[in-house]
mmCIF file of C-alpha atoms in Angstrom:
data_model
loop_
_atom_site.group_PDB
_atom_site.id
_atom_site.type_symbol
_atom_site.label_atom_id
_atom_site.label_comp_id
_atom_site.label_asym_id
_atom_site.label_seq_id
_atom_site.Cartn_x
_atom_site.Cartn_y
_atom_site.Cartn_z
ATOM 1 C CA MET A 1 -8.053 -12.025 9.306
ATOM 2 C CA LEU A 2 -8.073 -9.218 6.758
ATOM 3 C CA VAL A 3 -9.046 -6.746 9.454
ATOM 4 C CA TRP A 4 -6.023 -7.812 11.460
ATOM 5 C CA ILE A 5 -3.690 -7.365 8.481
ATOM 6 C CA ASN A 6 -5.329 -4.028 7.662
ATOM 7 C CA ASN A 7 -4.660 -2.866 11.229
ATOM 8 C CA ILE A 8 -0.961 -3.565 10.744
ATOM 9 C CA ILE A 9 -0.941 -1.684 7.457
ATOM 10 C CA LEU A 10 -2.869 1.174 9.046
ATOM 11 C CA TRP A 11 -0.320 1.395 11.845
ATOM 12 C CA VAL A 12 2.554 1.518 9.356
ATOM 13 C CA ILE A 13 0.872 4.359 7.489
ATOM 14 C CA THR A 14 0.029 6.179 10.732
ATOM 15 C CA ILE A 15 3.539 6.070 12.184
ATOM 16 C CA GLN A 16 4.858 7.942 9.158
ATOM 17 C CA THR A 17 2.882 10.984 10.241
ATOM 18 C CA ALA A 18 2.588 10.654 14.035
ATOM 19 C CA PRO A 19 3.467 8.165 16.762
ATOM 20 C CA PRO A 20 0.628 5.736 17.522
ATOM 21 C CA GLN A 21 -1.400 6.092 20.710
ATOM 22 C CA THR A 22 -0.895 2.410 21.503
ATOM 23 C CA PRO A 23 2.139 0.406 20.477
ATOM 24 C CA PRO A 24 1.713 -2.105 17.657
ATOM 25 C CA ASP A 25 1.673 -5.857 18.223
ATOM 26 C CA ILE A 26 4.319 -6.419 15.541
ATOM 27 C CA ILE A 27 6.635 -4.176 13.535
ATOM 28 C CA LEU A 28 7.419 -4.976 9.898
ATOM 29 C CA LEU A 29 10.713 -3.359 8.992
ATOM 30 C CA ASP A 30 12.621 -3.071 5.734
ATOM 31 C CA ILE A 31 16.406 -2.827 5.807
ATOM 32 C CA LYS A 32 17.018 -0.423 2.937
ATOM 33 C CA MET A 33 15.436 2.930 3.749
ATOM 34 C CA PRO A 34 16.509 6.535 3.200
ATOM 35 C CA ASP A 35 18.591 8.212 5.928
ATOM 36 C CA ILE A 36 18.651 5.269 8.379
ATOM 37 C CA ASP A 37 18.649 1.542 7.729
ATOM 38 C CA GLY A 38 16.379 -1.042 9.311
ATOM 39 C CA TYR A 39 19.170 -2.443 11.475
ATOM 40 C CA GLN A 40 19.618 0.962 13.104
ATOM 41 C CA VAL A 41 15.861 1.415 13.569
ATOM 42 C CA CYS A 42 15.619 -2.020 15.187
ATOM 43 C CA SER A 43 18.506 -1.239 17.548
ATOM 44 C CA ILE A 44 16.843 2.026 18.577
ATOM 45 C CA LEU A 45 13.489 0.320 19.172
ATOM 46 C CA LYS A 46 15.082 -2.494 21.197
ATOM 47 C CA ALA A 47 16.972 0.036 23.357
ATOM 48 C CA ASP A 48 13.751 1.889 24.244
ATOM 49 C CA GLU A 49 11.837 0.436 27.183
ATOM 50 C CA GLU A 50 8.466 1.271 25.594
ATOM 51 C CA THR A 51 9.175 -0.592 22.354
ATOM 52 C CA SER A 52 11.751 -3.221 23.337
ATOM 53 C CA SER A 53 9.214 -6.039 23.700
ATOM 54 C CA ILE A 54 7.523 -5.515 20.318
ATOM 55 C CA PRO A 55 8.507 -8.299 17.897
ATOM 56 C CA ILE A 56 10.226 -6.990 14.770
ATOM 57 C CA ILE A 57 10.006 -8.856 11.476
ATOM 58 C CA PHE A 58 12.454 -7.806 8.804
ATOM 59 C CA LEU A 59 10.995 -7.743 5.302
ATOM 60 C CA SER A 60 13.730 -7.273 2.729
ATOM 61 C CA GLY A 61 14.935 -7.994 -0.773
ATOM 62 C CA LEU A 62 18.409 -8.688 0.640
ATOM 63 C CA ASN A 63 18.923 -12.439 0.517
ATOM 64 C CA GLU A 64 22.492 -12.911 1.797
ATOM 65 C CA VAL A 65 23.118 -14.911 4.965
ATOM 66 C CA PHE A 66 25.036 -11.937 6.404
ATOM 67 C CA ASP A 67 21.940 -9.706 6.140
ATOM 68 C CA LYS A 68 19.685 -12.295 7.765
ATOM 69 C CA VAL A 69 22.097 -13.002 10.615
ATOM 70 C CA LYS A 70 22.565 -9.286 11.310
ATOM 71 C CA ALA A 71 18.770 -8.825 11.486
ATOM 72 C CA PHE A 72 18.574 -11.436 14.237
ATOM 73 C CA GLN A 73 21.623 -10.020 16.024
ATOM 74 C CA VAL A 74 20.029 -6.577 16.351
ATOM 75 C CA GLY A 75 16.781 -8.015 17.730
ATOM 76 C CA GLY A 76 14.604 -9.210 14.859
ATOM 77 C CA VAL A 77 12.408 -12.259 15.466
ATOM 78 C CA ASP A 78 12.008 -13.235 11.802
ATOM 79 C CA TYR A 79 13.291 -12.372 8.340
ATOM 80 C CA ILE A 80 11.116 -12.610 5.244
ATOM 81 C CA THR A 81 12.687 -12.125 1.839
ATOM 82 C CA LYS A 82 10.979 -10.302 -1.002
ATOM 83 C CA PRO A 83 9.294 -11.304 -3.129
ATOM 84 C CA PHE A 84 7.330 -13.354 -0.636
ATOM 85 C CA GLN A 85 4.429 -15.766 -0.866
ATOM 86 C CA THR A 86 1.327 -14.199 0.692
ATOM 87 C CA GLU A 87 0.245 -17.362 2.512
ATOM 88 C CA GLU A 88 3.688 -17.826 4.070
ATOM 89 C CA PHE A 89 3.858 -14.133 4.990
ATOM 90 C CA ILE A 90 0.487 -14.201 6.765
ATOM 91 C CA THR A 91 1.295 -17.487 8.528
ATOM 92 C CA ARG A 92 4.589 -16.166 9.867
ATOM 93 C CA ILE A 93 2.924 -13.023 11.204
ATOM 94 C CA GLN A 94 0.111 -15.052 12.789
ATOM 95 C CA CYS A 95 2.613 -17.371 14.515
ATOM 96 C CA ILE A 96 4.637 -14.525 15.953
ATOM 97 C CA TYR A 97 1.501 -12.643 16.995
ATOM 98 C CA CYS A 98 0.026 -15.706 18.735
ATOM 99 C CA ASN A 99 3.296 -16.584 20.461
ATOM 100 C CA ASN A 100 3.552 -13.082 21.916
ATOM 101 C CA LYS A 101 0.045 -12.874 23.315
#
């Protein structure tokens, strides 16, 4: 279990410096980021044939219904608000991972 979570974290760190050799199983995406927001990133990923099938989970401190609905409208499969409970966070990721295998 921890290895699996560490692989996700490793991928997130890796993509900041270079594209991964193999696509990730899941993308965790914040909404508020410098230069481009998470909604735009999600739209770009969903428009690209190579990344369109990767489930995207939004992880954000924004808690308004509008923000959550928009995340689903642009292609997100789940929305987790910060601060989050670790057990719930891991369970949600496991469910999405298992349902997409």
